[in-house]
PDB file of C-alpha atoms and ligand atoms in Angstrom:
ATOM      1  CA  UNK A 123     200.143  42.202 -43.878  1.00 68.00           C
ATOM      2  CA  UNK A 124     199.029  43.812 -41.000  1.00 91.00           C
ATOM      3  CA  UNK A 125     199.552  42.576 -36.997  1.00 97.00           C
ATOM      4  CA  UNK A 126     196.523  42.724 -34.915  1.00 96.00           C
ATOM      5  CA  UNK A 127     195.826  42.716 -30.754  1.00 97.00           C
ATOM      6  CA  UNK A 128     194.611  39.024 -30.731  1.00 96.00           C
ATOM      7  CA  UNK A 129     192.603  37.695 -27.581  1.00 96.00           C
ATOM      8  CA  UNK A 130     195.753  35.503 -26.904  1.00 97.00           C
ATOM      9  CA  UNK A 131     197.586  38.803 -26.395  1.00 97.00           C
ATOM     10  CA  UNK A 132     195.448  40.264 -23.522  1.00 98.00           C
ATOM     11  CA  UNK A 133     197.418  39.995 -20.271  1.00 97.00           C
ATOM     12  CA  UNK A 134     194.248  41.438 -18.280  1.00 95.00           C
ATOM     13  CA  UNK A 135     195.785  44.551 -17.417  1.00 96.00           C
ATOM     14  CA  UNK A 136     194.092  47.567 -18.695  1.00 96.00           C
ATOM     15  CA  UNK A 137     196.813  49.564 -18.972  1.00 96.00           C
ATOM     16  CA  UNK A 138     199.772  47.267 -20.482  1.00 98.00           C
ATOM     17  CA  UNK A 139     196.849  45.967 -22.762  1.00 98.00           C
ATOM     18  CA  UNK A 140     196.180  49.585 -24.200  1.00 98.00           C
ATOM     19  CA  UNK A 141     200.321  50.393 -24.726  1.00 98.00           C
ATOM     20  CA  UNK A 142     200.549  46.761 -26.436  1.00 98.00           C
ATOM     21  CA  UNK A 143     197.776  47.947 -29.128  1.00 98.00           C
ATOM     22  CA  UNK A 144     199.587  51.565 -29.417  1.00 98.00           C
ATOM     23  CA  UNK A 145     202.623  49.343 -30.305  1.00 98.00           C
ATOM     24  CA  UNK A 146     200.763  47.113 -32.772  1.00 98.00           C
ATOM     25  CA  UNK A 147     199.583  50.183 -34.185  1.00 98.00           C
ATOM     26  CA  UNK A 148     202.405  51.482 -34.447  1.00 97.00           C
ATOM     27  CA  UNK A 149     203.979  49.116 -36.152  1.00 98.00           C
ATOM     28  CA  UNK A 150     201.503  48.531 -38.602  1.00 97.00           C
ATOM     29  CA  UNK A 151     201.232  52.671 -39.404  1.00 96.00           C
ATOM     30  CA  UNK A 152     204.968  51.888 -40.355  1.00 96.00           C
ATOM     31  CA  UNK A 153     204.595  48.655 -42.502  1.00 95.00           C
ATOM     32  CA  UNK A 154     201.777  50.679 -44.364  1.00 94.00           C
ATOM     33  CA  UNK A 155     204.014  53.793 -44.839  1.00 93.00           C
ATOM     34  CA  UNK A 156     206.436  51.452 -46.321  1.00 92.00           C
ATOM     35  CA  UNK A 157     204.412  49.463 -48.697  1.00 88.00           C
ATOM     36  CA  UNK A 158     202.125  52.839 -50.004  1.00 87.00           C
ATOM     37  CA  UNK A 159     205.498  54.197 -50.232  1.00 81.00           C
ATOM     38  CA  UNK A 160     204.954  57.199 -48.422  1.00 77.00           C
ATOM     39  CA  UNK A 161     207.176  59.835 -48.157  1.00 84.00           C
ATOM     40  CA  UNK A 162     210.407  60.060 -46.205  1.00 87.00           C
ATOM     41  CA  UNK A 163     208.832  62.196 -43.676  1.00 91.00           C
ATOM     42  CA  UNK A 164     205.959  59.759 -42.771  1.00 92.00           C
ATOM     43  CA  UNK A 165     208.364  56.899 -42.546  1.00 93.00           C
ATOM     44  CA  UNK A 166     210.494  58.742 -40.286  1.00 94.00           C
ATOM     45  CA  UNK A 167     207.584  59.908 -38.239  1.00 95.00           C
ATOM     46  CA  UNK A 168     206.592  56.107 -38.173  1.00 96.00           C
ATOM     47  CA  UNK A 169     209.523  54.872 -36.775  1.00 96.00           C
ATOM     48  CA  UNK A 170     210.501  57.652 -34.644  1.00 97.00           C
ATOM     49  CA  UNK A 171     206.980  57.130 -33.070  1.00 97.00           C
ATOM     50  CA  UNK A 172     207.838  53.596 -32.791  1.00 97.00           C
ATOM     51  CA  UNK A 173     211.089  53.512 -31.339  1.00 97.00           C
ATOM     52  CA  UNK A 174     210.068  56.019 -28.920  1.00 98.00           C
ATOM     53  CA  UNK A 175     206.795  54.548 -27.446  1.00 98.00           C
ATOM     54  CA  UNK A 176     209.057  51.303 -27.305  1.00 98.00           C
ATOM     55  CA  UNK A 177     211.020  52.820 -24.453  1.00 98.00           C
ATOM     56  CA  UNK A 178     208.069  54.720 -23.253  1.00 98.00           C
ATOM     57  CA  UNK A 179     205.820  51.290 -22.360  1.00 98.00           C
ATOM     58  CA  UNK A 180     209.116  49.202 -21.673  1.00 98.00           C
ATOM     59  CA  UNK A 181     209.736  52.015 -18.813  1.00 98.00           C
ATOM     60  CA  UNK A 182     205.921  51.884 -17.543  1.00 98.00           C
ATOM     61  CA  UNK A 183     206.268  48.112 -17.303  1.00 98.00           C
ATOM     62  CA  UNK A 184     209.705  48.274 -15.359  1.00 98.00           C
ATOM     63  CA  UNK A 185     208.145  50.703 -13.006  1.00 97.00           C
ATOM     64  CA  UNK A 186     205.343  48.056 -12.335  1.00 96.00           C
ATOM     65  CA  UNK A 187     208.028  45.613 -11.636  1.00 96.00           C
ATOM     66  CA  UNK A 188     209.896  47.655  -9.144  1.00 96.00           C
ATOM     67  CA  UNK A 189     206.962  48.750  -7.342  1.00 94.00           C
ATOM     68  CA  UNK A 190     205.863  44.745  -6.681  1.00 93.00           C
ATOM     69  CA  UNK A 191     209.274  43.535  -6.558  1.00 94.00           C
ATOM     70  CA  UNK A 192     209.026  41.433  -9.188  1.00 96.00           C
ATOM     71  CA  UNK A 193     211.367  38.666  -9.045  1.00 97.00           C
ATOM     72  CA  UNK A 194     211.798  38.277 -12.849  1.00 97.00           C
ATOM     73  CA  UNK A 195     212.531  42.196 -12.742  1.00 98.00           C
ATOM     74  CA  UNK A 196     216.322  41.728 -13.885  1.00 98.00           C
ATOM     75  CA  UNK A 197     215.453  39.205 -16.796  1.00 98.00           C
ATOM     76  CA  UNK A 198     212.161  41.161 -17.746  1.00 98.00           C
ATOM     77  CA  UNK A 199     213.921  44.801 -17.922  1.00 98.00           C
ATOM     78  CA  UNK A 200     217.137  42.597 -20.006  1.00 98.00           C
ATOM     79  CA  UNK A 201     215.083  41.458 -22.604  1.00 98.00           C
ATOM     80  CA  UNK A 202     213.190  44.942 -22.819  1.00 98.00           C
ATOM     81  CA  UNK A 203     216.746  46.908 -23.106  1.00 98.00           C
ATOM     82  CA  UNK A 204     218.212  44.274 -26.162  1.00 98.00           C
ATOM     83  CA  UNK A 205     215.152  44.940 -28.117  1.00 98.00           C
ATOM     84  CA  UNK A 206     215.073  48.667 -27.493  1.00 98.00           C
ATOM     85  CA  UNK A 207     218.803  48.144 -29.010  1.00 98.00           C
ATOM     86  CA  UNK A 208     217.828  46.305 -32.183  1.00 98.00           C
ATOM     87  CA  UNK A 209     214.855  48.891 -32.717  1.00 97.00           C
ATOM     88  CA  UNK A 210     217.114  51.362 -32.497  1.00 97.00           C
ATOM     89  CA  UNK A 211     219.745  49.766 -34.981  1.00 97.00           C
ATOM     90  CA  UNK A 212     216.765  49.406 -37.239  1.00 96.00           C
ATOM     91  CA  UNK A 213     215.593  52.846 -36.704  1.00 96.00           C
ATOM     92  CA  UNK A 214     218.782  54.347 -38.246  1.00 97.00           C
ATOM     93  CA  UNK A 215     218.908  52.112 -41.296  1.00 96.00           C
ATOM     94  CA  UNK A 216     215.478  53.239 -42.280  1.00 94.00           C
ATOM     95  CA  UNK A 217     216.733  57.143 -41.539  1.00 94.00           C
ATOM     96  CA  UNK A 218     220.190  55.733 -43.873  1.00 95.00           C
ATOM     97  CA  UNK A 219     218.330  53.659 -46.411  1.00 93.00           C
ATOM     98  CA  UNK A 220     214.693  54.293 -46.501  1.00 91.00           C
ATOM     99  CA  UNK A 221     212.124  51.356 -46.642  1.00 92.00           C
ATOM    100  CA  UNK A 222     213.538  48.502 -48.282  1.00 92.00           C
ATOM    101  CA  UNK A 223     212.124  44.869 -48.920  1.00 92.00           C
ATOM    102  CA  UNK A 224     214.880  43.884 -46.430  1.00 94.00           C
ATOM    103  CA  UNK A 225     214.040  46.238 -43.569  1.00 94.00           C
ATOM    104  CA  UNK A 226     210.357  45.394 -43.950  1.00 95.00           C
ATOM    105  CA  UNK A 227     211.441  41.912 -43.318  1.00 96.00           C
ATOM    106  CA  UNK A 228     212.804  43.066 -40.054  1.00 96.00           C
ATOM    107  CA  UNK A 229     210.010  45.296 -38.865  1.00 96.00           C
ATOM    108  CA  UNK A 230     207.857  41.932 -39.847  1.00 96.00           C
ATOM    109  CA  UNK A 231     210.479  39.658 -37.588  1.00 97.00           C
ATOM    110  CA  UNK A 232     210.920  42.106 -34.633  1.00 97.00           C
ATOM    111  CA  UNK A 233     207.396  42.154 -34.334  1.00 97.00           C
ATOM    112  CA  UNK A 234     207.026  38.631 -33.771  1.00 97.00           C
ATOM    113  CA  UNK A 235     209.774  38.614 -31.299  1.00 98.00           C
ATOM    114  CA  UNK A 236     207.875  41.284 -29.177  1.00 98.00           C
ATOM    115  CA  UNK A 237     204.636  39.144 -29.595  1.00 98.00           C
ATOM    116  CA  UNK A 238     206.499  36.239 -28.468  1.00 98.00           C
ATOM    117  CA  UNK A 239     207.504  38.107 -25.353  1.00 98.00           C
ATOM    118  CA  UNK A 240     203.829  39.809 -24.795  1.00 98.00           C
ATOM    119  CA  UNK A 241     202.624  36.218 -24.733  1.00 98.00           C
ATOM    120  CA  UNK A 242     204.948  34.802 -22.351  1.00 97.00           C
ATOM    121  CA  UNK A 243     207.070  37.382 -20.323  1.00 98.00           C
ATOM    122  CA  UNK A 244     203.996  39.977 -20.189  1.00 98.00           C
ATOM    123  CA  UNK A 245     201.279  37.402 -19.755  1.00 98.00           C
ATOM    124  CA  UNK A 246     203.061  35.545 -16.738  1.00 98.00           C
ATOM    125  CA  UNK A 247     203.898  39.411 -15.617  1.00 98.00           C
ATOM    126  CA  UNK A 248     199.973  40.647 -15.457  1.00 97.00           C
ATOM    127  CA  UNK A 249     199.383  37.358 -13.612  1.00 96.00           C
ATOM    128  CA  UNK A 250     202.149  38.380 -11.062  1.00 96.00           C
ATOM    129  CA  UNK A 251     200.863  41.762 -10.635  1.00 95.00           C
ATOM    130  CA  UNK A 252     197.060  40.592 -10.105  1.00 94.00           C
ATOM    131  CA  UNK A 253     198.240  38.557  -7.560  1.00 93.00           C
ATOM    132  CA  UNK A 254     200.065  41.425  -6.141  1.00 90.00           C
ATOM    133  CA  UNK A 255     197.545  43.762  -6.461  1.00 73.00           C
ATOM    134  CA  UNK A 256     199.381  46.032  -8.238  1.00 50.00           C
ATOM    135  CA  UNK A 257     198.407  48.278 -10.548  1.00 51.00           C
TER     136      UNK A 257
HETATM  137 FE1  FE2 B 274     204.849  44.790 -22.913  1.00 87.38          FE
HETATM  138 FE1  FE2 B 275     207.606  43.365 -21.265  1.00 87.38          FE
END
């Protein structure tokens, strides 16, 4: 089953909304190199891509919050750091063990976690840096 940019996930920023849909498709180019079971260079390809545009967007939003002082910068940027951890952790099981039912499972439940977060922590941080006119 694919994930898919959902009005509910626009935060009204042009540019965090753009990264967010990279990331969805990003994850979804790796769920569907898992289930057409694609070979082991795709996959890694898919998750390197992943892992690494992770970090990439995490940092752009960071920088957003620095520039505005954000006050939930230190919460925001802890959040963004765990998850970079446990996409890394997944990253080198699927370089160990290949796509299996169980780390599809995870790519499927990390996902929602970073939903969760685009709908609360990025929504309520678009709506800080509107009022802040920052861009
Ligand atoms: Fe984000
Ligand atoms: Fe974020």
């Amino acid at each position: 089953m694919a994930f898919s940019f959902t009005k509910d996930l626009e935060t009204g920023n042009v540019q965090i909304d753009a990264e967010h849909k990279q990331l969805i498709a990003a994850v979804n180019a790796l769920l569907e190199a898992c289930q057409q079971g694609k070979g082991r260079a795709q996959l890694e390809s898919a998750i390197n891509f992943l892992a690494d545009y992770t970090k990439t967007h995490f940092a752009h939003e960071e920088r957003l919050q620095q520039s505005c002082r954000y006050p939930q910068y230190e919460a925001h940027k802890k959040w963004h750091t765990d998850f970079i951890a446990q996409i890394q952790q997944l990253r080198d099981k699927f370089l160990a063990q290949g796509a299996t039912l169980l780390l599809v499972g995870e790519v499927n439940g990390k996902t929602s976690l970073l939903i969760s977060h685009i709908k609360s922590a990025d929504l309520a941080l678009a709506k800080y840096l509107r009022e802040h006119e920052a861009k």
